[in-house]
Amino acid sequence: MTNGEDRLQLTLLGELRLQRSAEDLPLPASRKTRALLAFLALNPKAHRRDSLCELLWGDTDDPRAALRWSLSKLRALLGAALTTDRDSVALHRDRLATDLDTCRELLGASRPESHDHLRQLEARLDSGYLPGIDCASSAGFELWLESERASLRRLHGELLKRLQELARDDPARAIHYARKRVGIEPLDPAANLALLTVVLQHEGQQQARQAFELARQRLRQAQLDDAALLRGWRELTAVLPAAARAATPVADHNATDNRASAQPQGKPSLAVLGFTELGGDGKSILGLGLTADLISRLSRVGGLFVIARASSTRFAGEPYDFPEIASLLGVRYLIHGTIQCQGRRVRVNVELVDGCLGRDIWVESFERARDDLFLLQDELASAIVA
């Protein structure tokens, strides 16, 4: 076991981040090298070099050389935590702590002092599940990444469930976490019933009825059985009629913690729904990348509250209207747009929508060469903030 002060800390919830003694270490610029780090950390065992080559570098002329290059970059950061021989590669987990392990440990504990830590860990997921390590040319890795993101989404749901339970004496915060959970699990009857319970208790039967109808509509549109939801709703309205009639409006939460409510006091809240490529199948690597990068850039703006990519982009192409999406995500503003590609030129049309009113408040078009996409992303973020 290494000295605790020198132990490496790897952030896997949200943006990938590596620290030693609370000091950030610069991650390699190579996307595949960062992807390799995440893969090794999430699969703590020895991996054959051939398997890693096939996973990430199957499309290259010399995959073993590419793997060696990436390992050299990681070795400079990880030191003794990374072990290699001629045939295999592994990370020593006793030399590397992760926030994912910490989160799972805290979920299994009931210590009051863990509550703030859980809120901090949940807030990290607002930037998405393992963002920035997509490798479109590596089909095997993308399948693994999809599975890991689904696992993190389930963990996020468990985390929000626990936070809602811990906020039983804080109605505004409890409702916020319940709505956020429905945002990532919109078809889960248990998540919807948890939301209906707190809304019925604290906002009244009319608001709860609206939330119930929206949940039922989503299940029907997905051609899923709504019997469990209907049964739960009937049980709720049977045992809580007095509480529902006596419910008083929930006061605005004085957000000393900017992560505490869906729309913190004084902070505009928004969600980026995504960009659809015209003339294609609607989904493209360019659109996904632009969406992820825009969310990442906007999340760094101190005056904004930005919903996680995993929560917001799930509504792309679905038959929801803007007020419904804004209500489910707990935000005021929505951003969506289209992409048109012609040769080496890219045109991006973007709309900023007032989700409460369901109408555009700003529309703009940007046209750039493909090589200037990073500049375009900066312009988009600056224009939206302005």
Short mmCIF file of C-alpha atoms in Angstrom, two decimals:
data_model
loop_
_atom_site.label_atom_id
_atom_site.label_comp_id
_atom_site.label_asym_id
_atom_site.label_seq_id
_atom_site.Cartn_x
_atom_site.Cartn_y
_atom_site.Cartn_z
CA MET A 1 0.00 0.00 0.00
CA THR A 2 1.33 3.43 -0.89
CA ASN A 3 1.33 6.42 1.41
CA GLY A 4 -2.22 7.84 1.43
CA GLU A 5 -0.93 11.32 0.62
CA ASP A 6 0.70 10.06 -2.59
CA ARG A 7 -2.19 7.87 -3.67
CA LEU A 8 -3.60 8.78 -7.05
CA GLN A 9 -7.21 9.93 -7.26
CA LEU A 10 -9.12 9.29 -10.49
CA THR A 11 -12.44 10.98 -11.20
CA LEU A 12 -14.75 8.75 -13.25
CA LEU A 13 -18.01 10.54 -12.43
CA GLY A 14 -18.31 13.26 -15.05
CA GLU A 15 -15.18 14.64 -16.70
CA LEU A 16 -12.14 12.35 -16.44
CA ARG A 17 -9.64 13.83 -13.99
CA LEU A 18 -6.45 12.58 -12.32
CA GLN A 19 -4.94 14.00 -9.12
CA ARG A 20 -2.07 13.31 -6.76
CA SER A 21 -2.08 14.95 -3.33
CA ALA A 22 -5.06 17.08 -4.46
CA GLU A 23 -3.02 18.47 -7.38
CA ASP A 24 -4.35 17.99 -10.92
CA LEU A 25 -2.19 15.98 -13.31
CA PRO A 26 -2.51 16.87 -17.02
CA LEU A 27 -4.21 14.06 -18.90
CA PRO A 28 -2.86 13.03 -22.31
CA ALA A 29 -4.35 14.91 -25.25
CA SER A 30 -4.95 11.64 -27.11
CA ARG A 31 -8.59 10.56 -26.82
CA LYS A 32 -7.66 6.89 -27.13
CA THR A 33 -5.07 7.19 -24.37
CA ARG A 34 -7.70 8.68 -22.05
CA ALA A 35 -10.09 5.95 -23.15
CA LEU A 36 -7.46 3.34 -22.24
CA LEU A 37 -7.08 4.88 -18.78
CA ALA A 38 -10.84 4.74 -18.17
CA PHE A 39 -11.05 1.16 -19.43
CA LEU A 40 -8.23 -0.06 -17.18
CA ALA A 41 -9.67 1.75 -14.15
CA LEU A 42 -13.15 0.32 -14.66
CA ASN A 43 -11.81 -3.18 -15.31
CA PRO A 44 -9.25 -3.74 -12.52
CA LYS A 45 -7.52 -6.85 -13.76
CA ALA A 46 -4.68 -7.82 -16.07
CA HIS A 47 -5.52 -7.36 -19.77
CA ARG A 48 -3.68 -8.98 -22.64
CA ARG A 49 -2.00 -6.52 -24.95
CA ASP A 50 -3.57 -8.21 -27.96
CA SER A 51 -7.04 -7.62 -26.50
CA LEU A 52 -6.33 -3.95 -25.85
CA CYS A 53 -4.98 -3.52 -29.38
CA GLU A 54 -8.12 -5.07 -30.83
CA LEU A 55 -10.33 -2.97 -28.55
CA LEU A 56 -8.90 0.44 -29.42
CA TRP A 57 -6.46 0.21 -32.31
CA GLY A 58 -7.91 -2.38 -34.65
CA ASP A 59 -8.06 0.22 -37.42
CA THR A 60 -4.37 1.19 -37.28
CA ASP A 61 -1.44 -0.25 -39.24
CA ASP A 62 0.64 -0.99 -36.13
CA PRO A 63 -1.70 -1.39 -33.14
CA ARG A 64 1.02 -2.66 -30.77
CA ALA A 65 3.13 0.44 -31.42
CA ALA A 66 0.07 2.63 -30.80
CA LEU A 67 -0.57 0.81 -27.52
CA ARG A 68 3.07 1.22 -26.45
CA TRP A 69 2.90 4.95 -27.16
CA SER A 70 -0.26 5.35 -25.07
CA LEU A 71 1.21 3.29 -22.23
CA SER A 72 4.29 5.50 -22.19
CA LYS A 73 2.06 8.54 -21.70
CA LEU A 74 0.10 6.85 -18.91
CA ARG A 75 3.22 5.49 -17.20
CA ALA A 76 4.55 9.03 -16.82
CA LEU A 77 1.37 9.91 -14.90
CA LEU A 78 0.60 6.70 -13.05
CA GLY A 79 4.05 5.49 -12.10
CA ALA A 80 3.95 2.26 -10.11
CA ALA A 81 0.15 2.13 -10.31
CA LEU A 82 0.53 0.91 -13.90
CA THR A 83 2.24 -2.45 -14.41
CA THR A 84 3.10 -3.94 -17.77
CA ASP A 85 4.99 -6.89 -19.17
CA ARG A 86 5.38 -8.32 -22.65
CA ASP A 87 1.89 -9.79 -22.64
CA SER A 88 -0.33 -7.86 -20.24
CA VAL A 89 -1.27 -4.49 -18.75
CA ALA A 90 -2.95 -3.74 -15.41
CA LEU A 91 -3.71 -0.97 -12.94
CA HIS A 92 -3.03 -1.55 -9.24
CA ARG A 93 -6.21 -0.40 -7.53
CA ASP A 94 -4.49 -0.25 -4.13
CA ARG A 95 -2.46 2.61 -5.60
CA LEU A 96 -5.38 4.31 -7.33
CA ALA A 97 -8.61 5.52 -5.69
CA THR A 98 -11.69 6.44 -7.73
CA ASP A 99 -14.71 8.56 -6.90
CA LEU A 100 -16.87 5.78 -8.34
CA ASP A 101 -15.73 3.41 -5.58
CA THR A 102 -16.30 6.17 -3.02
CA CYS A 103 -19.83 6.73 -4.32
CA ARG A 104 -20.73 3.05 -4.08
CA GLU A 105 -19.33 2.89 -0.56
CA LEU A 106 -21.30 5.94 0.56
CA LEU A 107 -24.52 4.58 -0.95
CA GLY A 108 -24.13 1.58 1.32
CA ALA A 109 -23.53 3.74 4.40
CA SER A 110 -25.96 5.74 6.51
CA ARG A 111 -23.60 8.23 8.13
CA PRO A 112 -25.01 11.79 8.21
CA GLU A 113 -21.61 13.22 7.29
CA SER A 114 -21.81 11.41 3.94
CA HIS A 115 -24.77 13.49 2.71
CA ASP A 116 -22.77 16.49 1.48
CA HIS A 117 -20.25 14.19 -0.18
CA LEU A 118 -23.05 12.38 -2.02
CA ARG A 119 -24.39 15.71 -3.29
CA GLN A 120 -20.94 16.65 -4.56
CA LEU A 121 -20.54 13.32 -6.35
CA GLU A 122 -23.99 13.59 -7.93
CA ALA A 123 -23.20 17.09 -9.21
CA ARG A 124 -20.20 15.72 -11.13
CA LEU A 125 -22.56 13.65 -13.26
CA ASP A 126 -24.11 16.82 -14.66
CA SER A 127 -21.32 16.81 -17.25
CA GLY A 128 -22.36 13.36 -18.49
CA TYR A 129 -21.30 9.75 -18.17
CA LEU A 130 -17.66 9.23 -19.21
CA PRO A 131 -17.71 12.19 -21.64
CA GLY A 132 -14.89 12.94 -24.03
CA ILE A 133 -13.58 9.40 -24.59
CA ASP A 134 -15.77 8.28 -27.51
CA CYS A 135 -13.80 6.41 -30.18
CA ALA A 136 -16.12 6.05 -33.16
CA SER A 137 -13.55 4.06 -35.15
CA SER A 138 -13.38 1.36 -32.46
CA ALA A 139 -16.70 -0.50 -32.49
CA GLY A 140 -15.75 -2.84 -29.66
CA PHE A 141 -14.80 0.01 -27.37
CA GLU A 142 -18.00 1.90 -28.21
CA LEU A 143 -20.08 -1.14 -27.21
CA TRP A 144 -18.20 -1.35 -23.92
CA LEU A 145 -18.61 2.40 -23.38
CA GLU A 146 -22.35 2.20 -24.03
CA SER A 147 -22.64 -0.53 -21.39
CA GLU A 148 -20.61 1.45 -18.84
CA ARG A 149 -22.67 4.57 -19.45
CA ALA A 150 -25.85 2.59 -18.89
CA SER A 151 -24.39 1.31 -15.62
CA LEU A 152 -23.51 4.86 -14.55
CA ARG A 153 -27.01 6.03 -15.44
CA ARG A 154 -28.44 3.35 -13.14
CA LEU A 155 -26.02 4.41 -10.40
CA HIS A 156 -27.10 8.02 -10.94
CA GLY A 157 -30.71 6.95 -10.42
CA GLU A 158 -29.78 5.20 -7.16
CA LEU A 159 -27.86 8.26 -6.04
CA LEU A 160 -30.78 10.59 -6.75
CA LYS A 161 -33.13 8.22 -4.95
CA ARG A 162 -30.93 8.32 -1.85
CA LEU A 163 -30.60 12.11 -2.01
CA GLN A 164 -34.37 12.49 -2.26
CA GLU A 165 -34.77 10.30 0.82
CA LEU A 166 -32.18 12.35 2.71
CA ALA A 167 -33.99 15.58 1.78
CA ARG A 168 -37.29 14.58 3.39
CA ASP A 169 -37.17 17.71 5.57
CA ASP A 170 -36.39 19.97 2.60
CA PRO A 171 -39.34 19.79 0.14
CA ALA A 172 -37.77 21.95 -2.58
CA ARG A 173 -34.63 19.84 -2.65
CA ALA A 174 -36.57 16.56 -2.48
CA ILE A 175 -38.71 17.58 -5.47
CA HIS A 176 -35.62 18.68 -7.37
CA TYR A 177 -33.92 15.30 -6.95
CA ALA A 178 -37.14 13.44 -7.79
CA ARG A 179 -37.57 15.42 -11.02
CA LYS A 180 -33.95 14.92 -11.92
CA ARG A 181 -34.29 11.17 -11.41
CA VAL A 182 -37.30 11.09 -13.74
CA GLY A 183 -35.23 13.06 -16.25
CA ILE A 184 -32.75 10.19 -16.54
CA GLU A 185 -35.29 7.39 -15.97
CA PRO A 186 -38.48 8.73 -17.61
CA LEU A 187 -39.97 5.26 -18.17
CA ASP A 188 -39.26 3.85 -14.71
CA PRO A 189 -42.53 3.54 -12.73
CA ALA A 190 -40.66 3.65 -9.40
CA ALA A 191 -38.93 6.92 -10.29
CA ASN A 192 -42.20 8.46 -11.46
CA LEU A 193 -44.06 7.34 -8.33
CA ALA A 194 -41.33 8.81 -6.12
CA LEU A 195 -41.86 12.14 -7.89
CA LEU A 196 -45.64 11.88 -7.63
CA THR A 197 -45.35 11.23 -3.89
CA VAL A 198 -43.39 14.41 -3.09
CA VAL A 199 -45.37 16.55 -5.53
CA LEU A 200 -48.64 15.35 -4.01
CA GLN A 201 -47.35 16.06 -0.51
CA HIS A 202 -45.91 19.50 -1.16
CA GLU A 203 -47.48 20.96 -4.32
CA GLY A 204 -50.97 19.50 -4.23
CA GLN A 205 -53.17 17.13 -6.18
CA GLN A 206 -53.47 19.25 -9.32
CA GLN A 207 -49.71 19.38 -9.88
CA ALA A 208 -49.39 15.70 -9.04
CA ARG A 209 -52.17 14.82 -11.50
CA GLN A 210 -50.35 16.68 -14.28
CA ALA A 211 -47.12 14.83 -13.50
CA PHE A 212 -49.02 11.53 -13.47
CA GLU A 213 -50.60 12.18 -16.87
CA LEU A 214 -47.22 13.06 -18.38
CA ALA A 215 -45.68 9.88 -16.97
CA ARG A 216 -48.53 7.77 -18.29
CA GLN A 217 -48.28 9.41 -21.71
CA ARG A 218 -44.56 8.59 -21.91
CA LEU A 219 -45.20 4.93 -21.12
CA ARG A 220 -47.94 4.70 -23.73
CA GLN A 221 -45.80 6.36 -26.39
CA ALA A 222 -43.08 3.81 -25.64
CA GLN A 223 -45.73 1.05 -25.81
CA LEU A 224 -45.01 -0.01 -22.23
CA ASP A 225 -47.49 -1.26 -19.65
CA ASP A 226 -48.65 1.53 -17.34
CA ALA A 227 -50.41 -0.79 -14.86
CA ALA A 228 -47.75 -0.39 -12.13
CA LEU A 229 -47.86 3.39 -12.46
CA LEU A 230 -51.66 3.45 -12.35
CA ARG A 231 -51.78 1.12 -9.35
CA GLY A 232 -49.23 3.23 -7.48
CA TRP A 233 -51.10 6.44 -8.28
CA ARG A 234 -54.35 5.01 -6.94
CA GLU A 235 -52.62 3.95 -3.73
CA LEU A 236 -51.09 7.40 -3.31
CA THR A 237 -54.35 9.28 -3.80
CA ALA A 238 -56.15 6.86 -1.47
CA VAL A 239 -53.80 7.35 1.48
CA LEU A 240 -52.73 10.97 1.02
CA PRO A 241 -55.87 12.97 0.15
CA ALA A 242 -55.70 15.15 3.26
CA ALA A 243 -52.04 15.96 2.76
CA ALA A 244 -52.71 16.77 -0.87
CA ARG A 245 -55.57 19.13 -0.02
CA ALA A 246 -53.52 20.84 2.67
CA ALA A 247 -50.37 21.15 0.58
CA THR A 248 -48.82 24.59 0.49
CA PRO A 249 -46.53 25.93 -2.23
CA VAL A 250 -42.90 25.08 -1.74
CA ALA A 251 -40.83 28.15 -1.02
CA ASP A 252 -37.92 28.99 -3.30
CA HIS A 253 -34.78 27.33 -2.00
CA ASN A 254 -32.08 29.79 -0.93
CA ALA A 255 -29.38 28.06 -2.92
CA THR A 256 -26.17 28.43 -0.99
CA ASP A 257 -25.17 25.26 -2.80
CA ASN A 258 -25.49 25.82 -6.56
CA ARG A 259 -26.18 22.13 -7.05
CA ALA A 260 -29.15 22.05 -4.72
CA SER A 261 -31.98 22.95 -7.08
CA ALA A 262 -32.74 22.53 -10.74
CA GLN A 263 -32.75 26.29 -11.19
CA PRO A 264 -30.59 27.85 -8.47
CA GLN A 265 -31.58 31.34 -7.37
CA GLY A 266 -29.99 33.94 -9.63
CA LYS A 267 -28.65 31.37 -12.10
CA PRO A 268 -30.25 30.83 -15.52
CA SER A 269 -30.77 27.10 -16.10
CA LEU A 270 -30.60 25.44 -19.50
CA ALA A 271 -30.39 22.13 -21.31
CA VAL A 272 -28.77 21.39 -24.67
CA LEU A 273 -31.10 18.97 -26.46
CA GLY A 274 -28.76 18.27 -29.35
CA PHE A 275 -28.05 19.02 -33.00
CA THR A 276 -29.64 17.07 -35.86
CA GLU A 277 -27.75 16.66 -39.12
CA LEU A 278 -29.99 17.48 -42.08
CA GLY A 279 -29.84 15.20 -45.07
CA GLY A 280 -28.67 12.24 -43.00
CA ASP A 281 -30.29 9.85 -40.56
CA GLY A 282 -30.50 12.66 -38.00
CA LYS A 283 -27.68 11.29 -35.85
CA SER A 284 -24.03 11.99 -36.56
CA ILE A 285 -20.68 11.98 -34.83
CA LEU A 286 -20.44 15.70 -35.64
CA GLY A 287 -23.77 16.43 -33.96
CA LEU A 288 -22.95 14.32 -30.90
CA GLY A 289 -19.52 15.91 -30.58
CA LEU A 290 -20.87 19.45 -30.96
CA THR A 291 -23.53 18.76 -28.33
CA ALA A 292 -21.06 17.26 -25.84
CA ASP A 293 -18.48 20.01 -26.29
CA LEU A 294 -21.08 22.80 -26.04
CA ILE A 295 -22.43 21.33 -22.78
CA SER A 296 -18.90 21.03 -21.44
CA ARG A 297 -18.05 24.65 -22.32
CA LEU A 298 -21.31 26.08 -20.96
CA SER A 299 -20.89 24.08 -17.73
CA ARG A 300 -17.71 26.02 -17.04
CA VAL A 301 -19.56 29.35 -17.07
CA GLY A 302 -20.08 30.35 -13.46
CA GLY A 303 -23.39 32.12 -14.08
CA LEU A 304 -25.15 29.13 -15.66
CA PHE A 305 -26.67 25.88 -14.45
CA VAL A 306 -26.42 23.31 -17.26
CA ILE A 307 -28.20 19.94 -17.24
CA ALA A 308 -26.08 16.84 -17.89
CA ARG A 309 -25.83 15.59 -21.47
CA ALA A 310 -27.15 12.15 -20.51
CA SER A 311 -30.35 13.72 -19.19
CA SER A 312 -30.99 16.36 -21.85
CA THR A 313 -30.14 14.56 -25.10
CA ARG A 314 -32.46 11.63 -24.41
CA PHE A 315 -35.36 13.87 -25.54
CA ALA A 316 -33.88 14.45 -29.02
CA GLY A 317 -36.30 13.20 -31.66
CA GLU A 318 -38.94 12.22 -29.09
CA PRO A 319 -42.53 13.53 -29.28
CA TYR A 320 -42.29 15.95 -26.35
CA ASP A 321 -43.05 19.65 -26.57
CA PHE A 322 -40.68 22.23 -25.14
CA PRO A 323 -42.70 23.10 -22.00
CA GLU A 324 -42.90 19.40 -21.11
CA ILE A 325 -39.16 18.90 -21.56
CA ALA A 326 -38.38 22.03 -19.55
CA SER A 327 -40.68 20.83 -16.77
CA LEU A 328 -39.15 17.34 -16.66
CA LEU A 329 -35.60 18.69 -16.58
CA GLY A 330 -36.38 21.58 -14.26
CA VAL A 331 -34.84 24.24 -16.51
CA ARG A 332 -35.97 27.55 -18.04
CA TYR A 333 -34.09 27.52 -21.35
CA LEU A 334 -33.56 24.88 -24.06
CA ILE A 335 -31.01 24.85 -26.87
CA HIS A 336 -31.39 22.80 -30.03
CA GLY A 337 -30.36 23.09 -33.65
CA THR A 338 -29.46 21.54 -36.97
CA ILE A 339 -26.25 20.90 -38.89
CA GLN A 340 -25.83 21.11 -42.66
CA CYS A 341 -22.62 19.84 -44.27
CA GLN A 342 -21.57 20.77 -47.79
CA GLY A 343 -18.07 19.78 -48.77
CA ARG A 344 -15.66 21.25 -46.26
CA ARG A 345 -18.22 23.80 -44.99
CA VAL A 346 -20.51 23.34 -42.02
CA ARG A 347 -23.57 25.45 -41.22
CA VAL A 348 -25.02 25.26 -37.71
CA ASN A 349 -28.49 26.68 -37.05
CA VAL A 350 -29.18 27.12 -33.34
CA GLU A 351 -32.27 28.16 -31.40
CA LEU A 352 -32.53 29.27 -27.77
CA VAL A 353 -36.05 28.51 -26.53
CA ASP A 354 -37.90 29.75 -23.47
CA GLY A 355 -39.06 26.37 -22.19
CA CYS A 356 -41.80 27.80 -20.00
CA LEU A 357 -43.40 29.75 -22.85
CA GLY A 358 -42.44 27.35 -25.64
CA ARG A 359 -41.17 30.05 -28.00
CA ASP A 360 -37.87 31.12 -29.53
CA ILE A 361 -36.02 33.98 -27.90
CA TRP A 362 -32.90 33.82 -30.07
CA VAL A 363 -32.10 32.22 -33.44
CA GLU A 364 -28.76 32.36 -35.23
CA SER A 365 -26.77 30.61 -37.98
CA PHE A 366 -23.02 30.00 -38.01
CA GLU A 367 -21.03 28.83 -41.02
CA ARG A 368 -17.42 27.71 -40.83
CA ALA A 369 -14.93 25.36 -42.43
CA ARG A 370 -14.73 21.94 -40.80
CA ASP A 371 -11.23 22.79 -39.60
CA ASP A 372 -12.67 25.70 -37.58
CA LEU A 373 -15.17 23.69 -35.53
CA PHE A 374 -13.44 24.50 -32.24
CA LEU A 375 -13.73 28.21 -33.03
CA LEU A 376 -17.38 27.67 -33.90
CA GLN A 377 -18.00 26.00 -30.52
CA ASP A 378 -16.45 28.98 -28.73
CA GLU A 379 -18.63 31.40 -30.71
CA LEU A 380 -21.74 29.37 -29.95
CA ALA A 381 -21.03 29.29 -26.23
CA SER A 382 -20.24 33.02 -26.13
CA ALA A 383 -23.38 33.93 -28.07
CA ILE A 384 -25.62 31.82 -25.83
CA VAL A 385 -24.15 33.28 -22.64
CA ALA A 386 -24.57 36.80 -24.00
#
